[in-house]
Coordinates of C-alpha atoms (C1' of nucleotides) in Angstrom, one line a residue:
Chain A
X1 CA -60.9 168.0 159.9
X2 CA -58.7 166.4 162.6
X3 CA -60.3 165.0 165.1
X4 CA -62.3 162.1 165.3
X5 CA -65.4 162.9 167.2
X6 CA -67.7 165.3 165.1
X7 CA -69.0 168.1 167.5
X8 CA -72.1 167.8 165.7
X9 CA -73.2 164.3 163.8
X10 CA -75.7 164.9 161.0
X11 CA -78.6 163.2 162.8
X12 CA -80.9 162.2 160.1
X13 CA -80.5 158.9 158.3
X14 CA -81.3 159.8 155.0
X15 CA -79.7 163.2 154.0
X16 CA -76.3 162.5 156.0
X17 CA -73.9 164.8 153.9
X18 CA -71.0 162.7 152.7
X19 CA -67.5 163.3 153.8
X20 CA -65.2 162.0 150.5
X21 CA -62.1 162.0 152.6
X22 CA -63.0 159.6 155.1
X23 CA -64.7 157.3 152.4
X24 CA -63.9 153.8 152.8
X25 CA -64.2 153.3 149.4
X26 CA -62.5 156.2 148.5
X27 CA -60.1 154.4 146.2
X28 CA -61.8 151.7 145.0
X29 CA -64.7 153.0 143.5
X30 CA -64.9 155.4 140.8
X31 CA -64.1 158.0 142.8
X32 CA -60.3 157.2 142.7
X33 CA -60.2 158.7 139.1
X34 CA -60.2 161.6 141.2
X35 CA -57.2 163.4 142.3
X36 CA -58.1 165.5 146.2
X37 CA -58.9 169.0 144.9
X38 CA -61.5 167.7 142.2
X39 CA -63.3 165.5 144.6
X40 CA -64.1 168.3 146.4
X41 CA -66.7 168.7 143.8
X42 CA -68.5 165.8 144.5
X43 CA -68.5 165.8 148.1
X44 CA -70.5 168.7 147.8
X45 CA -72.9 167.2 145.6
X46 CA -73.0 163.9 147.3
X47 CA -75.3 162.5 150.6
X48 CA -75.4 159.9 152.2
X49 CA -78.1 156.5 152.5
X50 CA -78.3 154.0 154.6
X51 CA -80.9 151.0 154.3
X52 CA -81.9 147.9 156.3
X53 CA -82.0 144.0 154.9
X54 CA -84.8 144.1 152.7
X55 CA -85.7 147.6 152.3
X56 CA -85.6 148.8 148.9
X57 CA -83.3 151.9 147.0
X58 CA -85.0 152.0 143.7
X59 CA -87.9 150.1 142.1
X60 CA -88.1 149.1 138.4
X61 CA -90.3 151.3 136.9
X62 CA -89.5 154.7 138.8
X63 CA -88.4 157.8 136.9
X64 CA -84.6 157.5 138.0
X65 CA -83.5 160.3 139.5
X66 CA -79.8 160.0 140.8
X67 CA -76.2 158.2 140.7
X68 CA -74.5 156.2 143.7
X69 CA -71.7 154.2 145.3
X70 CA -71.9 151.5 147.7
X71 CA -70.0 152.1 150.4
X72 CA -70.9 149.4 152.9
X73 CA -73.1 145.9 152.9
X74 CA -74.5 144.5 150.0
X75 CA -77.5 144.7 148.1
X76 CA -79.0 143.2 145.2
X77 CA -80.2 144.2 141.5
X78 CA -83.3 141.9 140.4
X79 CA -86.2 141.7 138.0
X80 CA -89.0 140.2 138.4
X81 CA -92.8 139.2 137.5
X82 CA -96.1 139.5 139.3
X83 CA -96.0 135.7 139.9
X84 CA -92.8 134.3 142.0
X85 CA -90.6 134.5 139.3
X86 CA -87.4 136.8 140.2
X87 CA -83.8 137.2 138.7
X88 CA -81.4 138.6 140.3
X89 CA -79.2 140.1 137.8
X90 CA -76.0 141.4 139.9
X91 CA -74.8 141.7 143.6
X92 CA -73.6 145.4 144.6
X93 CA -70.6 145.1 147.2
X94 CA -68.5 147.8 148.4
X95 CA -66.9 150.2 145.9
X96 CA -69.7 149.1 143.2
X97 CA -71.6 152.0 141.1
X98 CA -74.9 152.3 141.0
X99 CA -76.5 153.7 137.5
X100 CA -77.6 152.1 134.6
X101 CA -79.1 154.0 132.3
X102 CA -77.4 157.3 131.1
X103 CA -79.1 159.4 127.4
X104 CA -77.0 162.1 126.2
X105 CA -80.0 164.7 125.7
X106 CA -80.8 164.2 129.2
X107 CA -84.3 163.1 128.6
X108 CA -85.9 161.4 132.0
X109 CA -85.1 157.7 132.2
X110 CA -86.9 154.7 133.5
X111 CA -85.0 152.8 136.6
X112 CA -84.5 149.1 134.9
X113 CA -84.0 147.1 138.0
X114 CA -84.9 147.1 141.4
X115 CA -82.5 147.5 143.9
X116 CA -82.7 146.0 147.5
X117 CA -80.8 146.0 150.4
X118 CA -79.4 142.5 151.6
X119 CA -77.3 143.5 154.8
X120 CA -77.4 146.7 156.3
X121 CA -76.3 149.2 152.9
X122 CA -75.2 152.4 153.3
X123 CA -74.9 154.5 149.8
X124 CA -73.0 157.9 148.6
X125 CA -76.1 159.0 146.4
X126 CA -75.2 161.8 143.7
X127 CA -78.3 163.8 141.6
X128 CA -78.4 163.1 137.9
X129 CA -77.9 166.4 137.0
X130 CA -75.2 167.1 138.8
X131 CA -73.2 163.5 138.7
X132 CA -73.8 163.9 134.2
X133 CA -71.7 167.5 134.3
X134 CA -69.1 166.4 136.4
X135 CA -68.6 163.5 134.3
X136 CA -68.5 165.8 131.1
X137 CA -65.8 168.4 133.1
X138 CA -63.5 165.5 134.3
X139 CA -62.6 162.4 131.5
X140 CA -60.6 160.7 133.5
X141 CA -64.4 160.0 135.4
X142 CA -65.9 158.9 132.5
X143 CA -63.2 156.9 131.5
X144 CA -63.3 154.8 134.5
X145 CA -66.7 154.5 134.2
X146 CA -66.9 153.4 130.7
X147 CA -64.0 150.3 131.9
X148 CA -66.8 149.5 134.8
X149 CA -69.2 148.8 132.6
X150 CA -67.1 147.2 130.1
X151 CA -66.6 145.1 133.1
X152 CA -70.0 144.3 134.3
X153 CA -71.1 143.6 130.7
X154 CA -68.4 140.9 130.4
X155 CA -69.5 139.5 134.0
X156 CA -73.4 139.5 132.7
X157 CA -72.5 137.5 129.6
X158 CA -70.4 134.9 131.4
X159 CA -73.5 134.7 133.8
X160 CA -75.5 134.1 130.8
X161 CA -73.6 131.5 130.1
X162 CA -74.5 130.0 133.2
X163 CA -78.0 130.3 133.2
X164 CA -78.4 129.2 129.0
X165 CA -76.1 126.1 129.8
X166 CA -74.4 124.6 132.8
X167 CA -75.6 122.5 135.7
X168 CA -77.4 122.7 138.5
X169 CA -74.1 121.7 140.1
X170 CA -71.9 124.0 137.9
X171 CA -74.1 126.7 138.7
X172 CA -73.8 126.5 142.5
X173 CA -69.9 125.7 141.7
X174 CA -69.6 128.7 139.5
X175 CA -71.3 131.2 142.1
X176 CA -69.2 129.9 145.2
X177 CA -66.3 130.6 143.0
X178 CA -67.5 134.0 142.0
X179 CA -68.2 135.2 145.5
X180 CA -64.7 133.6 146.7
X181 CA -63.3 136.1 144.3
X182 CA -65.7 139.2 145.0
X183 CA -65.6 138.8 148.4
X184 CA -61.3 138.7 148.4
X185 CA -61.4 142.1 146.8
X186 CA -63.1 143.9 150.0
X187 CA -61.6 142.0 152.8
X188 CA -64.2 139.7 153.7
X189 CA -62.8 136.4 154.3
X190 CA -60.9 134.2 156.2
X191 CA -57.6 132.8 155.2
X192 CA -59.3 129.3 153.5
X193 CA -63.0 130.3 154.0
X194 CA -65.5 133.1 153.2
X195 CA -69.3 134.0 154.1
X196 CA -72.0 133.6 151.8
X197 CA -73.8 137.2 151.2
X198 CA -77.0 135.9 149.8
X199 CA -78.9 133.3 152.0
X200 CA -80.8 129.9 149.3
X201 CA -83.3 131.2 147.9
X202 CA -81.7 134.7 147.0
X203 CA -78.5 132.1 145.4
X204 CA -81.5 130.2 143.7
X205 CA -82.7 133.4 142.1
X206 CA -79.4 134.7 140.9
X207 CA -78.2 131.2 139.5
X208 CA -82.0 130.0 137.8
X209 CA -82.2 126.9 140.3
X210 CA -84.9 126.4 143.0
X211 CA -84.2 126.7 146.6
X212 CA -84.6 122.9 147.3
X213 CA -82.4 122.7 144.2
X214 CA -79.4 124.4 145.4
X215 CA -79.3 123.1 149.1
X216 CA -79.4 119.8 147.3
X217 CA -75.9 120.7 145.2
X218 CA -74.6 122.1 148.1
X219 CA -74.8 119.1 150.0
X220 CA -73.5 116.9 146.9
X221 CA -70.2 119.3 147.4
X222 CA -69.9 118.8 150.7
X223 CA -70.2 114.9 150.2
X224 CA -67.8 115.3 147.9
X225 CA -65.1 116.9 149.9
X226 CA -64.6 120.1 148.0
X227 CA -66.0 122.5 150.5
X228 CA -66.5 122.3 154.2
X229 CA -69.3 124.3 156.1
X230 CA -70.0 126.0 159.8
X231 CA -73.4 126.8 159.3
X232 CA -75.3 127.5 156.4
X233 CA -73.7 130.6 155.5
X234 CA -70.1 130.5 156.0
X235 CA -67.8 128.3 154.1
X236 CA -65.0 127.3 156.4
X237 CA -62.4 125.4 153.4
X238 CA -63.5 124.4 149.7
X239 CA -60.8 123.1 147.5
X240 CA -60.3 125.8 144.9
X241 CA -59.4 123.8 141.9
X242 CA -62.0 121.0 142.3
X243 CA -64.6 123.9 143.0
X244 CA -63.1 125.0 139.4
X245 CA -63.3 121.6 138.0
X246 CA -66.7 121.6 138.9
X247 CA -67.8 124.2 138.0
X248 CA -67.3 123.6 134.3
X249 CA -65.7 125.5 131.7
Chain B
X1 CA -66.1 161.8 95.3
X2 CA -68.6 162.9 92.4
X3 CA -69.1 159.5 90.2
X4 CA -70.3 156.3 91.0
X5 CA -67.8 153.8 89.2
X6 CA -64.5 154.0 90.7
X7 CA -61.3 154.1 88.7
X8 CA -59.3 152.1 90.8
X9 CA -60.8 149.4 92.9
X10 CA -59.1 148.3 95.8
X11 CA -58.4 144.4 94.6
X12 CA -57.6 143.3 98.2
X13 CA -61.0 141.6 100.1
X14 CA -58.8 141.3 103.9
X15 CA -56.6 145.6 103.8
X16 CA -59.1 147.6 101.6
X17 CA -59.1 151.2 103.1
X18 CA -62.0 152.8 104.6
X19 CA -64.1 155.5 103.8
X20 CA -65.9 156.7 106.5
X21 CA -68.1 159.3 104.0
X22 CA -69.7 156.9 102.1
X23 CA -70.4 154.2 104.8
X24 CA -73.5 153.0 105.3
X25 CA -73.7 153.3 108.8
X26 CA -72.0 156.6 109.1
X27 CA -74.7 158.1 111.2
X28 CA -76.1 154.9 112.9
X29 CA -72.8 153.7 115.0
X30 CA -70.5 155.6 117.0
X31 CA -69.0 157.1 114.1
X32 CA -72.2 159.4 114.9
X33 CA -71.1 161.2 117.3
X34 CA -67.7 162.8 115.2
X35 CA -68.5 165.7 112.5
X36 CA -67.4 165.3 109.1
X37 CA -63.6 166.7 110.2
X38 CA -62.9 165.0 112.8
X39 CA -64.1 161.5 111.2
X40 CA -60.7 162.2 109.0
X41 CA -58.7 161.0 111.3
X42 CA -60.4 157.9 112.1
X43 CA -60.6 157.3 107.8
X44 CA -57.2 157.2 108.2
X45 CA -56.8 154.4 110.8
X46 CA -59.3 152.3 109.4
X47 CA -59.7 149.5 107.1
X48 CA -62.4 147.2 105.9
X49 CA -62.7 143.5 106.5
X50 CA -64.8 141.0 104.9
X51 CA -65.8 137.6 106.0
X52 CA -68.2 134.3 104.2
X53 CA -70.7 132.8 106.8
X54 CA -69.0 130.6 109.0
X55 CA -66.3 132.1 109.2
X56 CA -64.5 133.8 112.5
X57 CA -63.3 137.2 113.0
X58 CA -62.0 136.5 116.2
X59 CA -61.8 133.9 118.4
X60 CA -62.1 133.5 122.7
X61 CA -58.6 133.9 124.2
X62 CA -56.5 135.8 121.3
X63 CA -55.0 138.6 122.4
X64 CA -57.4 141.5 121.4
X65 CA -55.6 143.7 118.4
X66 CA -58.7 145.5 117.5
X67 CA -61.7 147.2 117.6
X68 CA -64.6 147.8 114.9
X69 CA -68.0 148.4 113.2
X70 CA -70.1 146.4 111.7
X71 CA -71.1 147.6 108.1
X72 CA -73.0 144.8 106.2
X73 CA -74.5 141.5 107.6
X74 CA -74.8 139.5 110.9
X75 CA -72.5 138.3 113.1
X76 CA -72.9 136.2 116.4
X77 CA -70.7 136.6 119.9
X78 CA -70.3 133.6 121.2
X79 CA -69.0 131.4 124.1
X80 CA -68.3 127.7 124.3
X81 CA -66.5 124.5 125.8
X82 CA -65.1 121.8 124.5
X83 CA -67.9 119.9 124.5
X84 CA -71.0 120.8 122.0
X85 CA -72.9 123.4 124.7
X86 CA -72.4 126.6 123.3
X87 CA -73.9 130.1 124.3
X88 CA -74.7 132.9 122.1
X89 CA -74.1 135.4 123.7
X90 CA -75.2 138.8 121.8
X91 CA -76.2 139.5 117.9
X92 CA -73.9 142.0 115.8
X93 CA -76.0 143.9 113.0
X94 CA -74.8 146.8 111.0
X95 CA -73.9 149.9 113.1
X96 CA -73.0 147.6 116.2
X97 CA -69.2 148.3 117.7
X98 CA -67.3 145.3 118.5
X99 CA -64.5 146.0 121.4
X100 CA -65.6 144.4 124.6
X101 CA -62.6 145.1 127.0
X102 CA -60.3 147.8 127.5
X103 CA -57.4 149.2 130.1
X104 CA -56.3 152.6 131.1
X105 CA -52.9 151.2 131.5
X106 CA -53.0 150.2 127.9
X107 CA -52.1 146.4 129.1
X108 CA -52.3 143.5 126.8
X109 CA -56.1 142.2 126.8
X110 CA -58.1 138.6 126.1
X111 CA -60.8 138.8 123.6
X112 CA -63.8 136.8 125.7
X113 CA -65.7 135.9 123.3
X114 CA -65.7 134.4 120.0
X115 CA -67.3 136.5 116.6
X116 CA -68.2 134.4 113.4
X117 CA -70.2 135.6 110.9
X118 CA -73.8 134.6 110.3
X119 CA -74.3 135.5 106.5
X120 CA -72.0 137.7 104.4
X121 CA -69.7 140.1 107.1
X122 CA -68.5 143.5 106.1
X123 CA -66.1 145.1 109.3
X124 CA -64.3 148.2 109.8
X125 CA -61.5 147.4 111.6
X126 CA -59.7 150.4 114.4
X127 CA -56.3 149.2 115.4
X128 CA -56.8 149.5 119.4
X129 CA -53.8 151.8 120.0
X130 CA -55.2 154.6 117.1
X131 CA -58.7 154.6 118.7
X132 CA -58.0 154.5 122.3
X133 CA -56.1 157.3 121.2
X134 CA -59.2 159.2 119.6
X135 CA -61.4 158.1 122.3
X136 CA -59.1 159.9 124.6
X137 CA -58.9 162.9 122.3
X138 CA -62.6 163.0 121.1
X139 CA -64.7 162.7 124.5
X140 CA -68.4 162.4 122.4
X141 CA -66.9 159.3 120.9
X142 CA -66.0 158.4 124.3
X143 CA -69.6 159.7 125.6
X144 CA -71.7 157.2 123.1
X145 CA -69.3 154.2 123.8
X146 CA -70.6 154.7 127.2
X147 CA -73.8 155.2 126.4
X148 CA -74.0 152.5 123.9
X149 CA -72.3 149.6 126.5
X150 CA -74.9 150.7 129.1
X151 CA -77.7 149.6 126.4
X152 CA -75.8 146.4 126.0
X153 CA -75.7 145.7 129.7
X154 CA -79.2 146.3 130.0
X155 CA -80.0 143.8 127.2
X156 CA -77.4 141.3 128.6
X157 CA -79.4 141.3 132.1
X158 CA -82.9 141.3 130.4
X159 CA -81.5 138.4 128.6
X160 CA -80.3 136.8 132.0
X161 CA -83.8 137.2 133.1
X162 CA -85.3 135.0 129.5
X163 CA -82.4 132.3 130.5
X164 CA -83.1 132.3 133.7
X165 CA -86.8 132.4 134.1
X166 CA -88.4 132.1 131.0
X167 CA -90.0 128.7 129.7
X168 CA -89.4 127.3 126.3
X169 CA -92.5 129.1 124.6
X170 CA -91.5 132.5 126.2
X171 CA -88.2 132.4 124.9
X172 CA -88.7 132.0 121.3
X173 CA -91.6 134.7 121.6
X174 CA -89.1 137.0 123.4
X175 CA -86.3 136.4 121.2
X176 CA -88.7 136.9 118.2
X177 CA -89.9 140.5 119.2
X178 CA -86.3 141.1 119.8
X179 CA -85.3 139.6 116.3
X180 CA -88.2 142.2 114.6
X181 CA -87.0 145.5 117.0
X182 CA -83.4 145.0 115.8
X183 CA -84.0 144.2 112.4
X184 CA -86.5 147.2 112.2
X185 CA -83.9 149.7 113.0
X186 CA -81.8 148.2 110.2
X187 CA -84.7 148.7 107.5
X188 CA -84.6 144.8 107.1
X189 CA -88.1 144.2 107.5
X190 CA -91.2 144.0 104.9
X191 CA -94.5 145.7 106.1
X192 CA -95.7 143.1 108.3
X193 CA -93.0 140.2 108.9
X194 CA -89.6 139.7 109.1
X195 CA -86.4 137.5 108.4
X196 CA -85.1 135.4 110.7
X197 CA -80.9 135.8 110.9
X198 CA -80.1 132.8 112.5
X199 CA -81.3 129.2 111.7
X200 CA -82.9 126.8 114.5
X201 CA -79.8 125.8 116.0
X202 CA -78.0 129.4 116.7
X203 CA -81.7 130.3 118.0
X204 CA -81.3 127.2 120.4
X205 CA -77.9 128.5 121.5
X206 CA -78.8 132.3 122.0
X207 CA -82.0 131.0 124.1
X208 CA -80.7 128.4 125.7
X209 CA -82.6 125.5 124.3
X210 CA -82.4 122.3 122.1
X211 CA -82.9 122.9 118.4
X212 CA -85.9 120.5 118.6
X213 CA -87.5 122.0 121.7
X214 CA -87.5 125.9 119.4
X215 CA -88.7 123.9 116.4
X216 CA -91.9 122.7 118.3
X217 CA -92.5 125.6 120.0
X218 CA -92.7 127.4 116.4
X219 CA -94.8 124.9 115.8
X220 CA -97.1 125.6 118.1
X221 CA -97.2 129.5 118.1
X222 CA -98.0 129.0 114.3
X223 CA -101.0 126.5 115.1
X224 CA -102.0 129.2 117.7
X225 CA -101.9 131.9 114.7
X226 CA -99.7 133.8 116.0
X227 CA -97.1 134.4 113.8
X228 CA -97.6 132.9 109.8
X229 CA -94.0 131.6 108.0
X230 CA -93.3 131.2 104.5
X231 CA -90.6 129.1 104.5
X232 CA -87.9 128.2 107.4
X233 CA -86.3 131.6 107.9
X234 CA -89.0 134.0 107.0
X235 CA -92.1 135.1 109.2
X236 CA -94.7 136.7 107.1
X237 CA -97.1 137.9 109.7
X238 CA -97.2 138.4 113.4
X239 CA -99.8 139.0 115.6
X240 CA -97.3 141.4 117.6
X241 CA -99.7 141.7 120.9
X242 CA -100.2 138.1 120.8
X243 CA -96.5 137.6 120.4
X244 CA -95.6 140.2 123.7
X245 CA -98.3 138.3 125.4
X246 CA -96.8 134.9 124.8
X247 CA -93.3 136.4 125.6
X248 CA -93.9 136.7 129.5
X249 CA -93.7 139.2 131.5
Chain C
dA1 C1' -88.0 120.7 86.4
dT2 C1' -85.2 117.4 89.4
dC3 C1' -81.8 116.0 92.4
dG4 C1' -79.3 115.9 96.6
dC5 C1' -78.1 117.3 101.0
dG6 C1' -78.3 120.0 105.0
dA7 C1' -81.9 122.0 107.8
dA8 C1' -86.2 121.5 110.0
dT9 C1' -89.9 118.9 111.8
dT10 C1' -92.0 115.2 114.3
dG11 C1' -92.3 111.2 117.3
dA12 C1' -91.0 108.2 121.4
dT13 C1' -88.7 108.0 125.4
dC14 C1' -85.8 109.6 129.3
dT15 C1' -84.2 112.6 133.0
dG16 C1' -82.6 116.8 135.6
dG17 C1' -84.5 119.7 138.2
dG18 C1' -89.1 121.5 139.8
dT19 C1' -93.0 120.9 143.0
dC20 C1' -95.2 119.6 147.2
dA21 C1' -94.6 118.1 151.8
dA22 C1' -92.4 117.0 156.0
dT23 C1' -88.6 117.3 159.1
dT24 C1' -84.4 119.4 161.0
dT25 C1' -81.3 123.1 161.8
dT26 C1' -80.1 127.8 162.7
dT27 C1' -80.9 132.1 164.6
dG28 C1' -82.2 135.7 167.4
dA29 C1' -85.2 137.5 171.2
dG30 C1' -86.1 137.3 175.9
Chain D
dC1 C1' -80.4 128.7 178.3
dT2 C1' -85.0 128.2 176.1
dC3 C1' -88.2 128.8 172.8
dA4 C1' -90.4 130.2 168.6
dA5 C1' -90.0 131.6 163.9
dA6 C1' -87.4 131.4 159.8
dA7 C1' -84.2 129.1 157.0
dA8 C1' -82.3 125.0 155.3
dT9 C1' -82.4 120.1 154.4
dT10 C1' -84.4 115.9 152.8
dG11 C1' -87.7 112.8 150.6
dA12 C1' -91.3 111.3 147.0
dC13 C1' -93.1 112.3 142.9
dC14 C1' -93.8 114.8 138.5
dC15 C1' -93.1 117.2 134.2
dA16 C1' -90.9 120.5 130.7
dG17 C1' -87.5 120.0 127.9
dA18 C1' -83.5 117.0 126.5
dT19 C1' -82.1 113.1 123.9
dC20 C1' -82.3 109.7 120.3
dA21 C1' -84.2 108.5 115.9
dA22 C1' -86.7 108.8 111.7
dT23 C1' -89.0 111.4 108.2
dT24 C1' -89.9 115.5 105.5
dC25 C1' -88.9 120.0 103.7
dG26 C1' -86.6 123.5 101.1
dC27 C1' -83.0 125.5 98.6
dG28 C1' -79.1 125.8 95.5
dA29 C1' -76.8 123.5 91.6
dT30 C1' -77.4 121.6 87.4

DNA sequence: ATCGCGAATTGATCTGGGTCAATTTTTGAG
DNA sequence: CTCAAAAATTGACCCAGATCAATTCGCGAT
């Protein structure tokens, strides 16, 4: 380590090893239960993965077979039916984890969701086998990961919330806010404005709505005043607390 | 231990102690994953709760105290506003741990969500300092939390995808076969039908509905033959393929 | 058994958001 | 800068489920 132009970069896209040091999400993820010396243990389990918009990581249905961190872009978690019907059950940013499913007598599992790549992605993938033991040798990992999910479970009830009873217009309120407040935790915005992550029809399938439906609400809150657009995907002002007041209890 | 009327009841329905060795769901809840010696210490922490339908263990906002099993009866998690739209968010049935939110720093927390009791409520209550304590000291207490907040997450999302995509006749078919599976792990079932826990209007709120719009789509899976009720609350018979057909995909 | 009252069903009507169909805007390749 | 393809917007119309309003059912108390 020292210098910062690799005599020899790892050339292949998909079995990069990782390098924990230099992570960029080194302390934000679940890693930072982990003091220097004990990460050296993952690092030498980990690789990385990196994917283009649209292409997928995991499909719902596959035997799954390994752990990972998001490092950079974003991606999405959906479910969906043979007809058009999709939900889109999460958003991975930087620093999220990736693994759902976990059994104790370490009998195969079934991936739940499909992940897919929204922006260019790049992952830290750990094995099962090996990500499970390390998580048995060091608590302070499995602590962490237990308050994640804690997390995540309280953010997929509020969403239920959502989708059992607010309005089209609370919906599209309630996500704006939510990505305001994702998107502040990794740098992504401007003093008054952030970018939208998901383009319509990805929003319509994470809030319930249509496409047509949401463009319509969008333009209601731009009549309104409370946020101001440059293009369709960045939001350039909104008023935070009439964004909240619209966006219902 | 040794004969089977006590000497001494405990006279108090809110403080009565504990005993983890004769629970009824010593094996089925988390409480699984300590042997016999080690569930001493958490016998001595505890204490049992009781609660009448209707009324509310605790309520969105407090400042959470505690954490706990559920022993005896149904309970329902909920979320509202100050208008009538409420959202049932998750069903609590004997063996299910209630302690949604937690913090390595040991910070004050919010409970999220509300907890009333759906028919007669039996708890056993963890002060939140003694267990974090054992979780830290017990880690396969700590490993089926995880394990068991996972499964919850999972449900949550599948239960995004009923809210979000699901039309009216799908839900109540959905929510039904979820209805039997639970109550089947909890012996609660006759050979071929079920009970209902909740009456039309909690169904409405955990599927996102009117109370009229479930009440016709009963209705109408009846007139279709697939399921038979005698009396509001209790299905007799279900047609269970017909029923997993009618619940989408 | 029967009474009474909350729960459930049923009916009539209304409406928010879906569907179908054009435009218009944005974006990115050359 | 120009052009084509994709994404977003807008409009007209429709329908699943909400709302409002009676009945009817079913269960616990007497």
């Amino acid at each position: 380590m020292g210098h910062d132009h690799s005599a020899t970069v790892a050339p292949d896209e998909l079995s990069e090893p990782a390098v924990c040091a230099a992570c960029a999400v080194r302390n934000s993820s679940l890693c930072g239960a982990l003091s220097s010396e004990e990460i050296a243990d993952l690092n030498g389990i980990s690789r990385r993965k990196r994917l283009k918009p649209g292409q997928v990581h995991v499909i719902e249905g596959d035997v799954a077979r390994d752990f990972a961190n998001v490092t950079k872009g974003v991606a999405k978690l959906l479910r969906g039916a043979e007809d058009g019907r999709m939900q889109i059950v999460g958003l991975l940013l930087p620093s999220d984890f990736i693994g759902g499913t976990m059994r104790s007598d370490g009998a195969a599992v079934q991936e739940h969701y499909t992940i897919e790549a929204v922006s260019d992605l790049e992952l830290c993938i750990f094995p099962r086998d090996g990500f499970q033991e390390l998580l048995g040798r060091y608590p302070a990992l499995e602590r962490k990961l237990l308050e994640r999910t804690l997390n995540e479970l309280q953010l997929a009830r509020d969403w239920m919330v959502l989708l059992g009873r607010k309005t089209a217009r609370e919906r599209v309120a309630t996500f704006f806010l939510h990505v305001a407040e994702k998107m502040r935790n990794h740098g992504c915005h401007g003093a008054v404005g952030f970018d939208l992550p998901l383009g319509r029809g990805d929003i319509a399938d994470h809030i319930g709505l249509t496409i047509e439906t949401v463009s319509r609400q969008i333009t209601q809150l731009r009549k309104d005043g409370i946020i101001d657009m440059k293009g369709a995907r960045h939001i350039v002002s909104c008023d935070m607390d009439a964004l909240s007041e619209a966006s219902g209890f």
